[in-house]
Amino acid sequence: MTTTRERIDLLARAFPQLFPRPELVRLVRTQLGHISALDNWIERKGVRVRARAPRTIHHICAGNLSISAITSIAHGLIVGSRNTVKLPSPREDATTRREIIAFVQALPKSLRVLVELQSERDDAALQEAEVIIAFGNDATMTALRAKVRGDQRFIAHGHAVSLLWIDDADRLTSRQARACAVDVLTYDQMGCLSSQAIYFSKPADVMRLGGRIALALEQTRQTMEAKPARPLGVRARIAEARDVAQALGHAVWLPPARHLGWTVIHDPDPTFVPSPLHGVIYLRASRPGSLTRDLAGVRGKISTVGVTGSKLEPQVRQAFLDLGVSRFCGAGQMQFPPLGWHHDGRASLGELVTWIDDERPHGL
Amino acid sequence: MFSPREFSRPAVRRAWIAALLGPLPEQRFEELTRELFAWQMARVPAFRRLCAGHGVTPDTLRSWREIPAMPQVLFKRATLYAHGERTPGAVYETSGTTTGEPGRQRLLSTDIYEAVCVAGARRIGLFADAPELHFIASPPRLAPHSSLSAMFGFWNRAAEAGRGKFWMGAADFALLRDRLVTARCPVALAGTAFGFVHFLDFLGERRLALPRGSWLLETGGFKGRSREIPKPELYAALTRTFGVADRAIWNEYGMSELSSQAYARGHAGLHQTPPWARVLIVDPATGREVAPGREGLVRWIDLANVDSVLALQTLDRAVRTATGFRLLGRLPRTEPRGCSLGADDLLATR
């Protein structure tokens, strides 16, 4: 039996970059009130309370990105629960599955024994868990919700999109452009924190903006680890996006030798349309007054808005709030939320635990 | 430099049909392709823009293999019609399953489509035994925007002057069954794979031994599955139920955006195109043909597709072979995106 502090130490030693100890400590303190809240009674406003971790958490991972699953498992380990993990199904690109397995195998033994990996869907594991955390599309969430009992907690991370907002495109600096490029290229746009579009405030010189973003994308790509060859389906989607845009007369910026690392397309229609991902980013002009209309199709599904510069016009901020945005951050930080961020507006550890109150007067 | 003919003139269209159905050695195919390419580029703005994006003009084109191909989805998003304001004689609609909007293939006249549909079917001997034709489909007058119904109508007109019959779904299945049971001469039964599945469901365990020389033709089954029945199972069920050999079952691979069709025989047959159309199996990243034995996407060059664009890029996967191509199925509409919202998901939420 380990304490929270011991588990944090083990995790931070094994993955110092991914899970720095000070951040883990801050996460527990912020969300549970005390580093020992799971291990001892703590005093809170005259009442002694203690957090209780679920015996078992069942994590259902999506096939697009490993980081969400890894973070979810880490949260389960911090609270000391047993974690059953349904891996993504093997696909043409099994990177996500491999990365999750590698993470679990690299855990210290005393944490690894708390994790059980499952390749097949296991309804028994689903039924046994006190908490179910699932990542995936909305259809998957709906199907899972139907299987969950009333006494189980179901934390669904369904569909979401993220985007960048540039308030003054004509004054976009090279540094800001590179920050946007990081947001686009990190994880190959595969996560819900990945920017699928860059919205900018009218009026602006679109050709100049597109050129700057394109240059930044190429420069940033060259600093990143080379990706494995793209599978046929991905090559097809990128080629199709480029050809469609060119045939429609949209401005298109392509990399040298037309490599498939990135694509910038200016779509004059401000209405949000999902990107085919894999480095395909759409530039769309909008106005603060029309943002809610232009993004109406994804109302309630916008996770993160990355903002260039330090200011966000009140009208723009309000529009995004009306659209249900749950996180603002600086450009370049979209993919790197702090460990304590509220994923889909939720407290990651806080939602896992339940509380025991002891209201008796002290000493009785 | 070519001086393209004016394809809106009936006489020119008749001459074009004759050219397509005549001998078409490689050099002649190249000449005709260049001519149609130049004509369409001048008249279809989206095609012109696409070619400009690839840096291809009639003057710089080295081979018909280099013609940029229009993504199939563009038929849903742009007007791809080479005759400007002239009213199309026919408009065929694609399914709207991907974007919610159907794509539209506009033909000035159905003359070329009819000619190549019939010639393509004749080439592979579909009408050789003068079969009695039955179509599990809506007749053209009830489905004026269905290119498949139109093709079946052309076949019906060409083979024994309209002896064939259209059978529309479950209501007609009992009548069709009785007709097939009493058939004494070869019959041909054509329809979508989906239609066949429904007919098989209706027949249950009933066996209909069709007369010798009969054949079946399914289309739309190239996606690998029709409802929940994989292609080998569908063909096995068809041979069992109708008493025909696997080789007597044809697959027609065509689409509303094209005028020509490719055919394959038996569940494992390779698809082959008629001489006036070519299929390249390409790597979408480069647009170049993959090596034999490798997988790529189907790209059509269809000289009969005069009124829109002759080069079409599909999302159909296939393996290039020495003598044709083996269809594998359509790419999934989206890659695994997990929590990342995609176009299909967005549509589903509306």
XYZ file of C-alpha atoms in Angstrom:
714
model
C 0.000 0.000 0.000
C 1.556 3.288 -1.069
C 0.716 6.838 -0.142
C -0.178 9.545 -2.594
C 3.182 11.165 -2.099
C 4.980 7.887 -2.798
C 2.978 7.297 -5.952
C 3.698 10.818 -7.138
C 7.392 10.304 -6.526
C 7.394 7.034 -8.453
C 5.541 8.541 -11.379
C 7.671 11.676 -11.483
C 10.897 9.696 -11.332
C 9.808 7.453 -14.203
C 8.484 10.297 -16.385
C 10.095 13.543 -15.234
C 9.281 15.407 -18.455
C 5.719 14.277 -18.763
C 4.822 14.370 -15.080
C 7.077 16.800 -13.176
C 6.780 16.278 -9.444
C 5.929 19.894 -8.521
C 3.061 19.837 -11.009
C 1.734 16.573 -9.644
C 1.869 17.886 -6.096
C 0.123 21.073 -7.168
C -2.512 19.026 -8.985
C -3.373 17.026 -5.850
C -3.295 20.055 -3.579
C -5.474 22.104 -5.897
C -8.064 19.453 -6.595
C -8.141 17.501 -3.325
C -7.160 20.283 -0.956
C -4.226 18.457 0.641
C -1.469 16.176 -0.537
C -2.553 13.550 2.052
C -6.292 13.838 1.500
C -6.423 10.243 0.263
C -4.270 8.892 3.052
C -5.327 10.740 6.206
C -8.162 12.730 7.668
C -7.747 16.388 6.950
C -9.412 19.389 8.471
C -11.684 21.385 6.219
C -13.790 24.199 7.648
C -14.156 22.468 10.956
C -15.041 19.112 9.495
C -12.662 16.223 9.142
C -12.765 14.845 5.637
C -10.974 12.177 3.736
C -10.979 11.402 0.039
C -11.720 7.893 -1.100
C -10.388 6.653 -4.431
C -12.445 4.294 -6.564
C -11.310 0.711 -6.266
C -11.239 0.301 -10.029
C -11.216 2.754 -12.904
C -11.884 1.495 -16.423
C -10.219 3.585 -19.119
C -11.430 3.246 -22.706
C -8.825 4.707 -25.038
C -9.333 6.261 -28.459
C -7.116 5.336 -31.383
C -6.090 8.828 -32.374
C -3.722 9.912 -29.640
C -1.995 8.299 -26.675
C -1.443 11.329 -24.465
C -5.055 11.529 -23.284
C -5.056 7.875 -22.265
C -1.656 8.112 -20.607
C -2.732 11.138 -18.582
C -5.944 9.407 -17.595
C -4.058 6.328 -16.392
C -1.655 8.570 -14.492
C -4.558 10.202 -12.693
C -5.856 6.784 -11.740
C -2.436 5.843 -10.404
C -2.063 9.028 -8.400
C -5.264 8.280 -6.508
C -4.130 4.679 -6.058
C -6.921 2.923 -7.925
C -6.667 -0.264 -9.898
C -6.855 0.634 -13.600
C -8.188 -1.561 -16.351
C -7.328 -0.135 -19.750
C -9.129 -1.038 -22.973
C -6.549 -0.369 -25.655
C -7.509 1.042 -29.045
C -8.139 -1.618 -31.666
C -5.161 -2.419 -33.891
C -5.379 -0.333 -37.067
C -3.256 0.568 -40.025
C -1.438 3.017 -37.781
C -1.020 1.387 -34.377
C 1.197 4.120 -32.926
C -1.284 5.121 -30.238
C -1.706 1.581 -29.009
C 2.048 1.033 -28.955
C 2.661 4.229 -27.011
C 0.115 3.351 -24.331
C 1.622 -0.108 -23.898
C 5.125 1.376 -23.747
C 4.017 3.824 -21.047
C 2.569 1.088 -18.879
C 5.599 -1.143 -19.355
C 7.864 1.712 -18.276
C 6.012 2.240 -14.999
C 7.752 1.253 -11.777
C 6.619 -2.185 -10.675
C 4.562 -0.954 -7.732
C 2.522 1.202 -10.114
C 2.504 -1.258 -12.994
C 0.704 -3.843 -10.886
C -2.181 -1.383 -10.657
C -2.701 -1.442 -14.429
C -4.262 -4.181 -16.503
C -4.218 -3.770 -20.294
C -7.031 -5.259 -22.349
C -7.091 -5.674 -26.106
C -10.684 -6.757 -26.348
C -13.743 -5.068 -24.972
C -14.447 -6.595 -21.603
C -17.954 -6.008 -20.331
C -17.035 -7.547 -16.995
C -14.326 -4.916 -16.514
C -16.829 -2.263 -17.456
C -19.311 -3.577 -14.915
C -16.731 -3.969 -12.185
C -15.384 -0.423 -12.382
C -16.627 2.304 -10.091
C -15.501 4.933 -12.578
C -15.398 4.675 -16.351
C -13.367 7.193 -18.320
C -13.855 7.032 -22.063
C -12.339 8.877 -24.985
C -13.808 8.692 -28.442
C -16.542 9.836 -30.713
C -20.002 10.770 -29.574
C -21.510 7.551 -30.920
C -19.128 5.511 -28.770
C -20.025 7.626 -25.756
C -23.729 7.104 -26.313
C -23.258 3.343 -26.672
C -21.170 3.174 -23.515
C -23.542 5.337 -21.519
C -26.273 2.794 -22.173
C -24.144 0.122 -20.511
C -23.273 2.092 -17.403
C -25.185 1.497 -14.182
C -26.569 4.354 -12.142
C -24.080 3.761 -9.337
C -21.095 4.023 -11.683
C -19.520 7.322 -12.615
C -19.099 7.810 -16.340
C -16.644 10.462 -17.478
C -17.084 10.860 -21.208
C -14.624 12.784 -23.310
C -16.489 12.888 -26.598
C -15.964 14.983 -29.675
C -14.255 18.312 -29.443
C -12.373 20.713 -31.668
C -9.911 23.470 -30.988
C -8.852 26.512 -32.952
C -6.541 29.458 -33.036
C -7.648 33.078 -32.927
C -5.504 35.842 -34.405
C -6.824 39.259 -33.523
C -4.551 41.386 -35.663
C -3.348 39.242 -38.528
C -1.441 42.026 -40.216
C 0.774 42.378 -37.164
C 1.403 38.688 -36.650
C 5.036 38.282 -35.667
C 7.256 35.446 -36.819
C 7.328 34.170 -33.275
C 3.552 34.111 -33.070
C 3.347 32.382 -36.432
C 5.728 29.706 -35.194
C 3.627 29.297 -32.056
C 0.607 28.689 -34.286
C 2.647 26.178 -36.276
C 3.493 24.259 -33.099
C -0.192 24.013 -32.272
C -0.962 22.713 -35.745
C 1.873 20.240 -36.117
C 2.116 18.759 -32.620
C 0.535 15.301 -32.573
C -0.234 15.771 -36.271
C -3.495 17.507 -35.319
C -4.904 14.250 -34.054
C -6.218 15.386 -30.688
C -9.141 17.443 -29.540
C -6.660 20.137 -28.459
C -5.267 20.358 -31.984
C -6.132 23.461 -33.900
C -8.274 22.619 -36.904
C -8.611 26.196 -38.107
C -7.051 29.586 -37.677
C -9.676 32.280 -37.357
C -8.548 35.826 -37.847
C -10.282 39.119 -37.488
C -11.180 40.993 -40.629
C -9.849 42.990 -42.339
C -6.459 41.452 -43.013
C -4.031 40.733 -45.806
C -4.808 37.051 -46.272
C -1.984 36.342 -48.678
C 0.548 37.762 -46.271
C -0.942 35.848 -43.365
C -0.994 32.577 -45.295
C 2.596 33.054 -46.371
C 3.722 33.682 -42.801
C 1.922 30.667 -41.435
C 3.243 28.500 -44.268
C 6.809 29.607 -43.621
C 6.422 28.968 -39.906
C 4.967 25.536 -40.543
C 7.895 24.533 -42.719
C 10.440 25.890 -40.240
C 8.707 24.185 -37.316
C 8.345 20.910 -39.155
C 12.069 20.802 -39.742
C 12.671 20.977 -36.010
C 10.321 18.089 -35.285
C 11.045 14.409 -35.314
C 10.481 12.889 -38.747
C 7.162 11.105 -38.968
C 6.734 7.647 -40.429
C 5.391 7.464 -43.985
C 1.769 8.445 -44.085
C -0.677 5.621 -44.810
C -2.693 5.604 -48.019
C -5.850 6.957 -46.410
C -4.023 9.937 -44.955
C -2.213 10.669 -48.224
C -5.547 10.544 -49.993
C -7.259 12.968 -47.587
C -4.450 15.492 -47.802
C -4.297 15.301 -51.594
C -8.061 15.627 -51.810
C -8.134 18.677 -49.542
C -5.491 20.368 -51.672
C -7.146 19.541 -54.987
C -10.593 20.530 -53.801
C -9.298 23.885 -52.572
C -7.435 24.555 -55.788
C -10.413 23.626 -57.928
C -12.633 25.920 -55.875
C -10.173 28.763 -56.396
C -9.103 29.063 -52.775
C -5.608 30.245 -51.954
C -3.449 27.238 -51.119
C 0.079 27.215 -49.696
C 2.003 24.006 -50.226
C 5.364 22.865 -48.859
C 8.490 22.483 -50.973
C 8.195 19.543 -53.365
C 4.593 19.224 -52.211
C 5.544 17.046 -49.267
C 2.646 16.067 -47.045
C 3.800 17.653 -43.805
C 1.482 20.632 -43.905
C -1.037 22.485 -46.063
C -2.493 25.958 -45.597
C -5.823 26.768 -47.229
C -7.719 30.023 -47.106
C -11.396 29.211 -47.221
C -13.422 32.380 -47.788
C -16.399 30.735 -46.107
C -16.089 31.532 -42.390
C -18.254 28.580 -41.363
C -16.235 26.050 -39.411
C -15.634 22.786 -41.244
C -13.416 20.117 -39.688
C -9.990 19.734 -41.225
C -8.844 16.403 -42.617
C -6.037 16.873 -40.045
C -2.419 15.775 -40.601
C -1.176 19.318 -41.019
C -4.064 20.679 -43.092
C -5.029 24.020 -41.579
C -7.770 26.342 -42.809
C -7.580 30.116 -42.513
C -10.998 31.659 -42.015
C -11.790 35.312 -41.524
C -14.502 36.309 -39.137
C -15.634 39.277 -37.087
C -16.277 39.346 -33.370
C -19.924 39.989 -34.087
C -20.301 36.961 -36.338
C -18.114 34.411 -34.538
C -21.023 32.740 -32.795
C -22.765 32.285 -36.143
C -19.629 31.077 -37.940
C -18.920 28.514 -35.224
C -22.522 27.561 -34.487
C -21.956 24.058 -35.895
C -19.481 23.275 -33.117
C -21.209 25.112 -30.285
C -20.544 23.187 -27.084
C -17.759 21.198 -28.713
C -14.919 23.698 -28.705
C -12.293 22.667 -26.220
C -9.436 25.124 -26.562
C -8.897 28.484 -28.195
C -5.252 29.401 -28.676
C -4.751 33.147 -28.812
C -1.866 35.048 -30.342
C -0.783 38.028 -28.292
C -1.746 38.787 -24.746
C -5.070 40.471 -25.326
C -8.401 39.015 -26.267
C -11.063 41.536 -27.154
C -13.953 41.320 -24.661
C -16.446 40.812 -27.487
C -14.388 37.919 -28.882
C -13.939 36.367 -25.457
C -17.669 36.620 -24.802
C -18.451 35.047 -28.166
C -16.219 32.087 -27.372
C -17.723 31.775 -23.897
C -21.182 31.751 -25.450
C -19.975 28.943 -27.692
C -19.003 26.889 -24.639
C -15.217 27.121 -24.913
C -13.615 25.529 -21.851
C -10.026 26.695 -22.187
C -8.096 29.708 -23.458
C -4.344 29.615 -23.758
C -1.522 31.293 -25.572
C -0.696 30.172 -29.077
C 1.907 27.448 -28.940
C 0.481 26.040 -25.708
C -2.692 24.415 -26.991
C -1.273 20.913 -26.883
C 0.474 21.332 -23.559
C -2.125 22.030 -20.892
C -0.938 21.985 -17.291
C -1.670 18.727 -15.488
C -4.359 20.409 -13.464
C -6.335 21.737 -16.400
C -10.033 21.120 -16.540
C -10.385 18.668 -19.408
C -13.811 19.314 -20.899
C -14.372 21.621 -17.937
C -13.895 18.888 -15.361
C -11.515 18.498 -12.421
C -9.476 15.463 -13.454
C -8.723 14.122 -9.959
C -11.639 15.762 -8.214
C -14.133 13.838 -10.312
C -12.505 10.513 -9.501
C -12.762 10.603 -5.746
C -15.629 10.640 -3.276
C -15.450 12.151 0.186
C -16.015 10.850 3.694
C -17.063 13.448 6.249
C -16.567 13.090 9.968
C -18.652 15.794 11.598
C -18.122 14.717 15.145
C -16.552 17.271 17.465
C -12.846 16.757 17.735
C -11.724 14.462 20.451
C -15.021 12.588 20.749
C -1.476 22.659 -80.901
C -4.926 21.194 -81.192
C -8.031 22.799 -82.477
C -10.648 21.183 -80.301
C -13.979 20.440 -81.875
C -17.172 21.870 -80.442
C -18.731 19.113 -78.404
C -22.105 20.751 -78.125
C -22.851 20.027 -81.795
C -24.723 16.745 -82.387
C -22.652 15.899 -85.445
C -19.447 16.348 -83.502
C -20.776 14.147 -80.736
C -21.708 11.450 -83.229
C -18.225 11.609 -84.700
C -16.740 11.409 -81.219
C -18.787 8.296 -80.449
C -17.561 6.729 -83.659
C -14.001 7.583 -82.719
C -14.363 6.048 -79.279
C -15.954 2.875 -80.536
C -13.476 2.504 -83.392
C -9.928 1.236 -83.133
C -8.102 3.029 -80.339
C -4.397 2.332 -80.377
C -2.363 4.148 -77.730
C -1.435 7.047 -79.986
C -5.031 7.644 -80.995
C -6.115 7.469 -77.355
C -3.451 10.057 -76.517
C -4.652 12.374 -79.300
C -8.285 12.165 -78.290
C -7.442 12.644 -74.632
C -5.436 15.791 -75.361
C -8.221 17.178 -77.473
C -10.907 16.622 -74.859
C -8.608 17.834 -72.085
C -7.950 21.119 -73.879
C -11.629 21.616 -74.609
C -12.772 20.915 -71.051
C -10.008 22.988 -69.513
C -11.185 25.958 -71.483
C -14.785 25.467 -70.408
C -14.852 24.108 -66.879
C -13.424 26.753 -64.528
C -12.872 24.383 -61.611
C -10.951 22.000 -63.865
C -8.882 24.873 -65.224
C -8.027 25.997 -61.690
C -7.120 22.464 -60.636
C -4.812 22.062 -63.627
C -3.245 25.459 -62.961
C -2.572 24.381 -59.396
C -0.677 21.387 -60.770
C 1.076 23.489 -63.400
C -0.448 21.517 -66.254
C -1.702 23.068 -69.489
C -2.473 21.502 -72.864
C 0.891 22.791 -74.038
C 2.890 21.320 -71.182
C 1.030 18.013 -70.953
C 3.407 15.187 -71.855
C 1.047 12.263 -71.503
C -2.575 11.584 -70.711
C -1.306 9.979 -67.513
C -0.366 13.425 -66.193
C -3.794 14.988 -66.431
C -4.806 16.222 -62.973
C -7.871 14.341 -61.817
C -10.863 16.051 -60.301
C -11.660 14.780 -56.795
C -14.987 12.990 -56.915
C -16.320 15.081 -54.048
C -16.088 18.212 -56.225
C -19.247 17.113 -58.007
C -20.985 17.971 -54.738
C -19.360 21.356 -54.320
C -18.996 22.843 -57.785
C -20.700 22.835 -61.147
C -18.579 20.692 -63.412
C -20.265 21.268 -66.711
C -18.572 22.178 -69.976
C -21.512 23.812 -71.706
C -21.936 26.987 -69.720
C -25.509 28.200 -69.599
C -26.910 25.521 -71.888
C -29.530 23.435 -70.136
C -28.350 19.896 -69.453
C -30.365 17.139 -71.079
C -29.872 14.953 -68.034
C -28.697 15.460 -64.481
C -27.614 12.402 -62.537
C -27.238 12.646 -58.807
C -24.827 10.832 -56.573
C -25.689 9.750 -53.086
C -25.447 12.472 -50.487
C -24.073 10.248 -47.794
C -20.760 12.018 -47.294
C -21.675 15.658 -47.151
C -25.445 15.523 -47.031
C -25.574 17.078 -50.493
C -25.765 14.966 -53.633
C -23.197 15.417 -56.365
C -24.535 16.253 -59.815
C -23.291 15.002 -63.160
C -24.730 17.189 -65.889
C -24.903 15.823 -69.433
C -25.795 18.001 -72.384
C -27.332 14.925 -73.927
C -27.364 11.252 -73.007
C -26.206 10.244 -76.483
C -22.588 9.500 -75.597
C -23.488 7.920 -72.260
C -25.995 5.635 -73.933
C -23.597 4.660 -76.699
C -20.760 3.665 -74.379
C -23.016 1.988 -71.809
C -24.398 -0.284 -74.465
C -21.097 -0.805 -76.271
C -19.340 -1.584 -73.004
C -21.915 -4.223 -72.120
C -21.809 -5.697 -75.615
C -18.010 -5.927 -75.565
C -18.089 -8.335 -72.661
C -20.899 -10.310 -74.239
C -23.714 -9.472 -71.903
C -26.282 -9.534 -74.693
C -24.750 -12.368 -76.696
C -27.409 -14.949 -75.813
C -30.221 -12.427 -76.170
C -31.288 -12.893 -72.600
C -34.513 -11.686 -71.125
C -33.480 -8.703 -69.032
C -34.708 -8.050 -65.529
C -33.598 -5.085 -63.481
C -33.953 -4.797 -59.734
C -34.166 -1.029 -59.944
C -36.517 1.835 -60.550
C -37.282 2.461 -64.221
C -35.718 5.614 -65.696
C -39.014 7.495 -65.854
C -39.426 7.103 -62.099
C -35.789 7.794 -61.325
C -34.709 10.454 -63.815
C -31.672 11.387 -61.747
C -30.324 7.854 -61.399
C -27.488 7.091 -63.793
C -27.904 3.400 -62.993
C -31.553 3.355 -63.968
C -30.608 5.250 -67.104
C -27.982 2.653 -67.988
C -30.400 -0.189 -67.436
C -32.872 1.667 -69.611
C -30.288 1.953 -72.388
C -29.561 -1.759 -72.141
C -33.218 -2.515 -72.254
C -33.614 -0.425 -75.377
C -30.570 -1.987 -77.026
C -31.326 -5.604 -76.235
C -34.383 -6.909 -77.946
C -36.138 -3.571 -77.988
C -37.526 -3.195 -74.532
C -38.368 -6.743 -73.593
C -36.831 -6.228 -70.189
C -38.633 -5.341 -67.060
C -37.918 -3.245 -63.987
C -38.819 -4.610 -60.593
C -38.957 -2.175 -57.750
C -38.221 -3.618 -54.411
C -40.184 -5.900 -52.172
C -43.593 -5.244 -53.696
C -42.468 -6.709 -57.012
C -40.344 -9.549 -55.678
C -43.109 -12.157 -55.737
C -43.845 -11.339 -59.373
C -40.167 -11.440 -60.275
C -39.742 -14.794 -58.539
C -42.693 -16.265 -60.476
C -41.318 -14.896 -63.734
C -37.889 -16.394 -63.116
C -39.345 -19.752 -62.090
C -41.121 -20.066 -65.431
C -38.258 -18.753 -67.590
C -37.313 -21.090 -70.430
C -34.711 -18.967 -72.225
C -31.601 -17.311 -70.692
C -32.381 -14.475 -68.355
C -30.244 -11.678 -67.044
C -30.840 -10.181 -63.642
C -29.147 -6.885 -62.878
C -29.290 -4.647 -59.859
C -27.403 -3.173 -56.987
C -25.747 -5.555 -54.572
C -28.061 -4.124 -51.988
C -31.083 -4.956 -54.177
C -29.845 -8.518 -54.612
C -29.446 -8.899 -50.865
C -33.051 -7.862 -50.383
C -34.214 -10.259 -53.083
C -32.217 -13.076 -51.471
C -33.812 -12.227 -48.137
C -37.216 -12.402 -49.792
C -36.481 -15.771 -51.416
C -35.167 -17.307 -48.234
C -34.293 -20.937 -48.861
C -36.084 -21.010 -52.208
C -33.885 -22.087 -55.135
C -34.474 -20.759 -58.660
C -32.536 -22.706 -61.282
C -32.165 -20.168 -64.075
C -31.868 -21.492 -67.644
C -28.436 -22.181 -69.092
C -26.768 -19.023 -70.405
C -28.323 -16.806 -67.747
C -26.219 -14.223 -65.944
C -26.408 -11.859 -63.014
C -24.901 -8.409 -62.744
C -24.455 -6.578 -59.473
C -23.187 -3.097 -59.008
C -22.281 -1.080 -55.985
C -20.866 -4.223 -54.447
C -17.319 -3.009 -55.014
C -17.242 -1.500 -51.555
C -16.494 -4.987 -50.327
C -19.685 -5.320 -48.391
C -23.296 -4.888 -49.162
C -25.220 -4.522 -45.966
C -23.513 -7.157 -43.840
C -22.665 -9.617 -46.598
C -19.045 -9.756 -47.796
C -18.684 -10.109 -51.554
C -17.586 -13.794 -51.606
C -20.593 -14.683 -49.464
C -22.940 -12.675 -51.650
C -21.668 -14.427 -54.768
C -21.915 -17.836 -53.064
C -25.509 -17.074 -52.116
C -26.282 -15.945 -55.671
C -24.808 -19.082 -57.245
C -26.690 -21.254 -54.778
C -30.016 -19.504 -55.173
C -30.022 -18.908 -58.921
C -28.081 -21.965 -60.050
C -25.512 -19.970 -62.005
C -21.744 -20.321 -61.933
C -19.580 -17.763 -60.147
C -18.278 -16.722 -63.578
C -21.812 -15.917 -64.671
C -21.954 -13.132 -62.110
C -20.595 -9.769 -63.211
C -19.700 -6.736 -61.208
C -20.158 -3.396 -62.893
C -17.920 -0.656 -61.487
C -19.124 2.749 -62.466
C -20.413 5.910 -60.920
C -22.699 8.799 -61.670
C -19.758 11.115 -62.240
C -18.528 8.953 -65.125
C -19.941 7.732 -68.409
C -17.998 4.495 -68.781
C -17.902 1.356 -66.700
C -15.418 -1.351 -65.806
C -16.474 -4.970 -65.454
C -15.238 -7.951 -63.481
C -16.384 -11.527 -63.664
C -16.831 -13.715 -60.599
C -16.201 -12.751 -57.017
C -12.422 -12.618 -57.470
C -12.382 -11.222 -60.990
C -10.173 -8.353 -62.080
C -11.833 -5.222 -63.400
C -11.171 -4.147 -66.938
C -12.138 -0.991 -68.726
C -13.253 -0.546 -72.322
C -10.688 0.913 -74.757
C -12.052 4.458 -74.479
C -11.519 4.600 -70.729
C -8.472 3.890 -68.628
C -7.960 3.366 -64.959
C -4.716 4.267 -63.256
C -3.991 3.029 -59.750
C -2.180 5.994 -58.275
C -0.431 7.088 -55.143
C -2.466 10.121 -54.113
C 0.620 11.855 -52.761
C 2.321 11.956 -56.158
C -0.498 11.332 -58.597
C 1.703 8.737 -60.269
C 0.860 5.116 -60.938
C 1.896 2.610 -58.318
C 3.956 -0.402 -59.315
C 2.108 -3.585 -60.294
C 1.021 -5.460 -57.214
C 0.874 -2.298 -55.096
C -2.181 -0.638 -53.614
C -3.346 2.811 -54.596
C -6.454 4.770 -55.490
C -8.509 4.410 -58.638
C -8.174 7.298 -61.088
C -10.329 7.293 -64.196
C -9.623 8.810 -67.577
C -12.923 8.526 -69.395
C -13.103 9.847 -72.949
C -16.864 9.429 -72.911
C -17.185 11.907 -70.065
C -17.310 14.770 -72.498
C -19.737 17.085 -70.733
C -17.965 17.405 -67.367
C -14.390 16.275 -66.749
C -12.565 13.353 -68.260
C -10.250 12.731 -65.281
C -11.757 11.663 -61.984
C -9.976 10.828 -58.746
C -11.894 8.403 -56.559
C -11.290 7.240 -53.012
C -11.636 3.617 -54.110
C -8.699 1.444 -53.122
C -7.367 -1.049 -55.627
C -4.319 -3.123 -56.440
C -2.761 -2.628 -59.839
C -2.312 -5.851 -61.776
C -0.752 -6.644 -65.137
C -4.107 -6.868 -66.884
C -6.486 -4.749 -64.861
C -7.062 -3.884 -61.271
C -8.493 -5.534 -58.202
C -10.895 -3.372 -56.251
C -10.437 -3.541 -52.516
C -13.139 -1.169 -51.367
C -13.621 2.437 -50.537
C -11.418 4.272 -48.098
C -13.184 4.823 -44.825
C -14.795 8.231 -44.912
C -12.619 9.371 -42.049
C -9.498 8.156 -40.368
C -9.683 7.271 -36.668
C -10.035 10.610 -34.935
C -11.121 9.581 -31.457
C -12.229 12.668 -29.606
C -11.313 14.945 -32.499
C -14.456 16.013 -34.294
C -14.665 15.156 -37.985
C -16.966 16.122 -40.817
C -19.139 13.027 -40.461
C -19.511 13.637 -36.764
C -20.418 17.229 -37.357
C -23.124 16.181 -39.788
C -24.405 13.624 -37.335
C -24.902 16.296 -34.704
C -27.072 18.427 -36.973
